[in-house]
Amino acid sequence: MTAVGAGPYPSQWRFDSGRVCLDLVATAQEADRRAGGTEPLADTGRLARWLVGAGLVPAGTPLHGVDSTWVAGFVELRECIDHLVRTGPEEGRADDALEILNARAQGAPPGIRAVKDGKGTLVRALCAAPECAALLAVVARDAVELLTDPVARSRLRQCEGDNCRRVYLDTSRGRRRRWCSSEVCGNRERVARHRRKASVKES
């Protein structure tokens, strides 16, 4: 059981997918890369830090009771969203995934309020201690909105970077975004292209 407040979230978890549900899906990529397929969200405090980093929980909110049941719930929801985003509602186990997604989306999201911080600035806070079901509802509702919006779905892209499976929402001008992150996968592609050119010149 973990109690976590504000703190840095793992640097490899970027929140630039365009939707919080896609940011959750992106955590699967680290699991794919890990030896033995160990689940990154199960590491001590990692899920709690992800919740803060993704904006589901305001920074500084104490998170008590984040345990294996929380991890199981978010991993299950992640797999359902991943399946529906990549393959659509007609493929494979889509009906099972939809059933789980809709069940999670029925829950009420956490109540929020505006409070003054130490400097007198209004900041967002939760009305009560966050519960797993309420936080799952936020992600599930975001996925429902994405999956039922034809315009948003048409902007779904998979990163073209080598060995990258991240899915993101392309809101760029002209819809020409190729990478999940220009600074990460985009930069790797530019470096690789430069090395290929240098190799050709040397030969």
mmCIF file of C-alpha atoms in Angstrom:
data_model
loop_
_atom_site.group_PDB
_atom_site.id
_atom_site.type_symbol
_atom_site.label_atom_id
_atom_site.label_comp_id
_atom_site.label_asym_id
_atom_site.label_seq_id
_atom_site.Cartn_x
_atom_site.Cartn_y
_atom_site.Cartn_z
ATOM 1 C CA MET A 1 0.000 0.000 0.000
ATOM 2 C CA THR A 2 1.376 3.399 -0.958
ATOM 3 C CA ALA A 3 0.859 6.953 0.200
ATOM 4 C CA VAL A 4 2.126 9.441 -2.349
ATOM 5 C CA GLY A 5 1.729 13.160 -2.680
ATOM 6 C CA ALA A 6 3.181 15.496 -5.274
ATOM 7 C CA GLY A 7 6.375 14.343 -6.847
ATOM 8 C CA PRO A 8 8.081 13.865 -10.192
ATOM 9 C CA TYR A 9 6.583 11.231 -12.419
ATOM 10 C CA PRO A 10 8.874 8.917 -14.396
ATOM 11 C CA SER A 11 10.531 10.819 -17.231
ATOM 12 C CA GLN A 12 9.757 8.087 -19.748
ATOM 13 C CA TRP A 13 6.029 8.714 -19.248
ATOM 14 C CA ARG A 14 5.226 11.688 -21.426
ATOM 15 C CA PHE A 15 1.793 13.260 -21.499
ATOM 16 C CA ASP A 16 1.599 14.485 -25.076
ATOM 17 C CA SER A 17 -0.818 12.007 -26.644
ATOM 18 C CA GLY A 18 -3.613 14.572 -26.724
ATOM 19 C CA ARG A 19 -6.018 12.568 -24.531
ATOM 20 C CA VAL A 20 -5.631 11.177 -21.045
ATOM 21 C CA CYS A 21 -6.934 7.786 -22.212
ATOM 22 C CA LEU A 22 -4.135 7.627 -24.808
ATOM 23 C CA ASP A 23 -1.597 8.621 -22.164
ATOM 24 C CA LEU A 24 -2.721 5.572 -20.191
ATOM 25 C CA VAL A 25 -2.361 3.378 -23.293
ATOM 26 C CA ALA A 26 1.179 4.704 -23.714
ATOM 27 C CA THR A 27 2.259 3.156 -20.409
ATOM 28 C CA ALA A 28 1.938 -0.262 -22.059
ATOM 29 C CA GLN A 29 4.962 0.466 -24.236
ATOM 30 C CA GLU A 30 7.270 0.409 -21.240
ATOM 31 C CA ALA A 31 5.737 -2.919 -20.180
ATOM 32 C CA ASP A 32 6.482 -4.293 -23.653
ATOM 33 C CA ARG A 33 10.132 -3.313 -23.320
ATOM 34 C CA ARG A 34 10.658 -4.748 -19.869
ATOM 35 C CA ALA A 35 12.313 -8.113 -19.411
ATOM 36 C CA GLY A 36 9.714 -10.684 -18.480
ATOM 37 C CA GLY A 37 6.886 -8.288 -19.269
ATOM 38 C CA THR A 38 6.769 -6.877 -15.731
ATOM 39 C CA GLU A 39 4.097 -4.227 -15.280
ATOM 40 C CA PRO A 40 5.567 -0.717 -14.760
ATOM 41 C CA LEU A 41 2.452 0.607 -13.048
ATOM 42 C CA ALA A 42 2.932 -2.018 -10.337
ATOM 43 C CA ASP A 43 6.241 -0.548 -9.164
ATOM 44 C CA THR A 44 6.027 1.204 -5.814
ATOM 45 C CA GLY A 45 4.388 4.590 -6.235
ATOM 46 C CA ARG A 46 4.440 4.563 -10.030
ATOM 47 C CA LEU A 47 0.676 4.491 -10.562
ATOM 48 C CA ALA A 48 0.215 7.267 -8.014
ATOM 49 C CA ARG A 49 2.818 9.396 -9.788
ATOM 50 C CA TRP A 50 1.183 8.688 -13.135
ATOM 51 C CA LEU A 51 -2.178 9.859 -11.782
ATOM 52 C CA VAL A 52 -0.600 13.157 -10.722
ATOM 53 C CA GLY A 53 1.413 13.560 -13.925
ATOM 54 C CA ALA A 54 -1.611 12.884 -16.124
ATOM 55 C CA GLY A 55 -3.596 15.538 -14.277
ATOM 56 C CA LEU A 56 -6.167 13.151 -12.822
ATOM 57 C CA VAL A 57 -5.124 14.155 -9.332
ATOM 58 C CA PRO A 58 -3.949 17.693 -8.440
ATOM 59 C CA ALA A 59 -0.317 17.930 -7.384
ATOM 60 C CA GLY A 60 0.068 17.658 -3.635
ATOM 61 C CA THR A 61 -2.980 15.450 -3.145
ATOM 62 C CA PRO A 62 -2.213 12.614 -0.707
ATOM 63 C CA LEU A 63 -2.898 9.253 -2.308
ATOM 64 C CA HIS A 64 -3.525 6.636 0.334
ATOM 65 C CA GLY A 65 -4.359 3.056 -0.441
ATOM 66 C CA VAL A 66 -3.005 2.820 -4.003
ATOM 67 C CA ASP A 67 -2.398 -0.898 -4.121
ATOM 68 C CA SER A 68 -2.509 -3.893 -6.454
ATOM 69 C CA THR A 69 -6.282 -3.591 -6.957
ATOM 70 C CA TRP A 70 -5.801 -0.067 -8.327
ATOM 71 C CA VAL A 71 -3.059 -1.307 -10.647
ATOM 72 C CA ALA A 72 -5.240 -4.176 -11.862
ATOM 73 C CA GLY A 73 -8.106 -1.798 -12.613
ATOM 74 C CA PHE A 74 -5.989 0.628 -14.615
ATOM 75 C CA VAL A 75 -4.178 -2.141 -16.498
ATOM 76 C CA GLU A 76 -7.496 -3.762 -17.422
ATOM 77 C CA LEU A 77 -8.899 -0.438 -18.640
ATOM 78 C CA ARG A 78 -5.682 0.281 -20.540
ATOM 79 C CA GLU A 79 -5.923 -3.018 -22.412
ATOM 80 C CA CYS A 80 -9.555 -2.378 -23.342
ATOM 81 C CA ILE A 81 -8.848 1.114 -24.648
ATOM 82 C CA ASP A 82 -5.761 -0.065 -26.511
ATOM 83 C CA HIS A 83 -7.757 -2.788 -28.252
ATOM 84 C CA LEU A 84 -10.619 -0.481 -29.222
ATOM 85 C CA VAL A 85 -8.355 2.333 -30.428
ATOM 86 C CA ARG A 86 -6.149 0.096 -32.570
ATOM 87 C CA THR A 87 -8.634 -2.387 -33.994
ATOM 88 C CA GLY A 88 -12.045 -0.743 -33.757
ATOM 89 C CA PRO A 89 -15.363 -2.044 -32.379
ATOM 90 C CA GLU A 90 -15.790 -4.815 -34.941
ATOM 91 C CA GLU A 91 -12.625 -6.778 -34.281
ATOM 92 C CA GLY A 92 -11.751 -9.582 -31.883
ATOM 93 C CA ARG A 93 -12.868 -9.144 -28.315
ATOM 94 C CA ALA A 94 -14.330 -5.677 -28.902
ATOM 95 C CA ASP A 95 -17.627 -6.519 -27.200
ATOM 96 C CA ASP A 96 -15.862 -7.576 -24.003
ATOM 97 C CA ALA A 97 -13.668 -4.467 -24.100
ATOM 98 C CA LEU A 98 -16.694 -2.233 -24.637
ATOM 99 C CA GLU A 99 -18.533 -3.840 -21.750
ATOM 100 C CA ILE A 100 -15.654 -3.140 -19.363
ATOM 101 C CA LEU A 101 -15.141 0.379 -20.711
ATOM 102 C CA ASN A 102 -18.819 1.262 -20.363
ATOM 103 C CA ALA A 103 -18.982 -0.183 -16.861
ATOM 104 C CA ARG A 104 -16.048 1.974 -15.776
ATOM 105 C CA ALA A 105 -17.510 5.060 -17.460
ATOM 106 C CA GLN A 106 -20.720 4.770 -15.452
ATOM 107 C CA GLY A 107 -18.950 5.768 -12.265
ATOM 108 C CA ALA A 108 -19.009 9.349 -11.058
ATOM 109 C CA PRO A 109 -15.718 11.231 -11.512
ATOM 110 C CA PRO A 110 -14.182 12.961 -8.470
ATOM 111 C CA GLY A 111 -15.784 16.198 -7.360
ATOM 112 C CA ILE A 112 -13.548 19.251 -7.683
ATOM 113 C CA ARG A 113 -13.394 22.667 -6.043
ATOM 114 C CA ALA A 114 -11.304 25.830 -6.250
ATOM 115 C CA VAL A 115 -9.175 26.597 -3.189
ATOM 116 C CA LYS A 116 -6.472 29.140 -2.396
ATOM 117 C CA ASP A 117 -2.910 27.948 -2.195
ATOM 118 C CA GLY A 118 -0.232 29.418 0.053
ATOM 119 C CA LYS A 119 0.117 32.436 -2.232
ATOM 120 C CA GLY A 120 -3.599 33.107 -2.485
ATOM 121 C CA THR A 121 -3.855 31.744 -6.027
ATOM 122 C CA LEU A 122 -6.877 29.626 -6.853
ATOM 123 C CA VAL A 123 -5.938 26.020 -7.595
ATOM 124 C CA ARG A 124 -7.924 22.867 -8.262
ATOM 125 C CA ALA A 125 -8.500 20.396 -5.434
ATOM 126 C CA LEU A 126 -10.617 17.307 -4.989
ATOM 127 C CA CYS A 127 -13.663 17.455 -2.743
ATOM 128 C CA ALA A 128 -12.755 14.164 -1.094
ATOM 129 C CA ALA A 129 -9.969 11.631 -1.034
ATOM 130 C CA PRO A 130 -9.673 10.125 -4.532
ATOM 131 C CA GLU A 131 -11.089 6.662 -5.043
ATOM 132 C CA CYS A 132 -9.976 4.197 -7.692
ATOM 133 C CA ALA A 133 -13.417 3.842 -9.314
ATOM 134 C CA ALA A 134 -13.796 7.604 -9.660
ATOM 135 C CA LEU A 135 -10.401 8.014 -11.317
ATOM 136 C CA LEU A 136 -11.056 5.088 -13.643
ATOM 137 C CA ALA A 137 -14.321 6.794 -14.599
ATOM 138 C CA VAL A 138 -12.430 9.900 -15.747
ATOM 139 C CA VAL A 139 -10.230 7.874 -18.109
ATOM 140 C CA ALA A 140 -13.083 5.661 -19.310
ATOM 141 C CA ARG A 141 -15.310 8.658 -20.086
ATOM 142 C CA ASP A 142 -12.484 10.276 -22.016
ATOM 143 C CA ALA A 143 -12.126 7.075 -24.055
ATOM 144 C CA VAL A 144 -15.873 6.933 -24.721
ATOM 145 C CA GLU A 145 -15.809 10.520 -25.964
ATOM 146 C CA LEU A 146 -12.861 9.755 -28.236
ATOM 147 C CA LEU A 147 -14.285 6.539 -29.643
ATOM 148 C CA THR A 148 -17.686 8.075 -30.398
ATOM 149 C CA ASP A 149 -16.306 11.220 -32.053
ATOM 150 C CA PRO A 150 -15.656 10.530 -35.779
ATOM 151 C CA VAL A 151 -13.555 13.681 -36.169
ATOM 152 C CA ALA A 152 -11.320 12.818 -33.230
ATOM 153 C CA ARG A 153 -10.996 9.203 -34.362
ATOM 154 C CA SER A 154 -9.901 10.365 -37.817
ATOM 155 C CA ARG A 155 -6.970 12.131 -36.135
ATOM 156 C CA LEU A 156 -5.655 9.034 -34.392
ATOM 157 C CA ARG A 157 -2.136 8.177 -35.498
ATOM 158 C CA GLN A 158 0.517 5.649 -34.547
ATOM 159 C CA CYS A 159 4.017 7.003 -34.180
ATOM 160 C CA GLU A 160 6.306 6.281 -37.123
ATOM 161 C CA GLY A 161 9.346 6.034 -34.882
ATOM 162 C CA ASP A 162 11.273 2.778 -34.831
ATOM 163 C CA ASN A 163 9.964 0.407 -32.148
ATOM 164 C CA CYS A 164 7.412 2.944 -30.954
ATOM 165 C CA ARG A 165 3.758 1.934 -30.635
ATOM 166 C CA ARG A 166 2.427 5.124 -29.067
ATOM 167 C CA VAL A 167 -0.927 6.307 -30.390
ATOM 168 C CA TYR A 168 -1.664 10.027 -30.367
ATOM 169 C CA LEU A 169 -4.197 12.565 -31.565
ATOM 170 C CA ASP A 170 -2.869 14.581 -34.505
ATOM 171 C CA THR A 171 -4.073 18.161 -34.077
ATOM 172 C CA SER A 172 -1.229 19.695 -36.066
ATOM 173 C CA ARG A 173 -1.835 22.060 -38.961
ATOM 174 C CA GLY A 174 -2.290 20.000 -42.101
ATOM 175 C CA ARG A 175 -2.455 16.811 -40.020
ATOM 176 C CA ARG A 176 1.152 15.987 -40.858
ATOM 177 C CA ARG A 177 2.463 14.999 -37.439
ATOM 178 C CA ARG A 178 4.533 11.835 -37.805
ATOM 179 C CA TRP A 179 5.852 11.174 -34.318
ATOM 180 C CA CYS A 180 4.439 10.958 -30.833
ATOM 181 C CA SER A 181 7.112 13.482 -29.855
ATOM 182 C CA SER A 182 9.300 15.566 -32.110
ATOM 183 C CA GLU A 183 11.847 15.844 -29.311
ATOM 184 C CA VAL A 184 12.070 12.069 -28.768
ATOM 185 C CA CYS A 185 11.109 9.877 -31.720
ATOM 186 C CA GLY A 186 11.411 12.732 -34.187
ATOM 187 C CA ASN A 187 14.896 13.553 -32.971
ATOM 188 C CA ARG A 188 15.910 9.883 -33.140
ATOM 189 C CA GLU A 189 14.774 9.756 -36.767
ATOM 190 C CA ARG A 190 16.725 12.922 -37.616
ATOM 191 C CA VAL A 191 19.860 11.533 -35.963
ATOM 192 C CA ALA A 192 19.473 8.223 -37.820
ATOM 193 C CA ARG A 193 18.953 10.068 -41.116
ATOM 194 C CA HIS A 194 22.094 12.139 -40.503
ATOM 195 C CA ARG A 195 24.120 9.008 -39.768
ATOM 196 C CA ARG A 196 22.858 7.320 -42.935
ATOM 197 C CA LYS A 197 23.885 10.322 -45.016
ATOM 198 C CA ALA A 198 27.280 10.468 -43.326
ATOM 199 C CA SER A 199 27.772 6.748 -43.976
ATOM 200 C CA VAL A 200 26.941 7.182 -47.678
ATOM 201 C CA LYS A 201 29.428 10.042 -48.008
ATOM 202 C CA GLU A 202 32.181 8.040 -46.312
ATOM 203 C CA SER A 203 31.616 5.083 -48.631
#
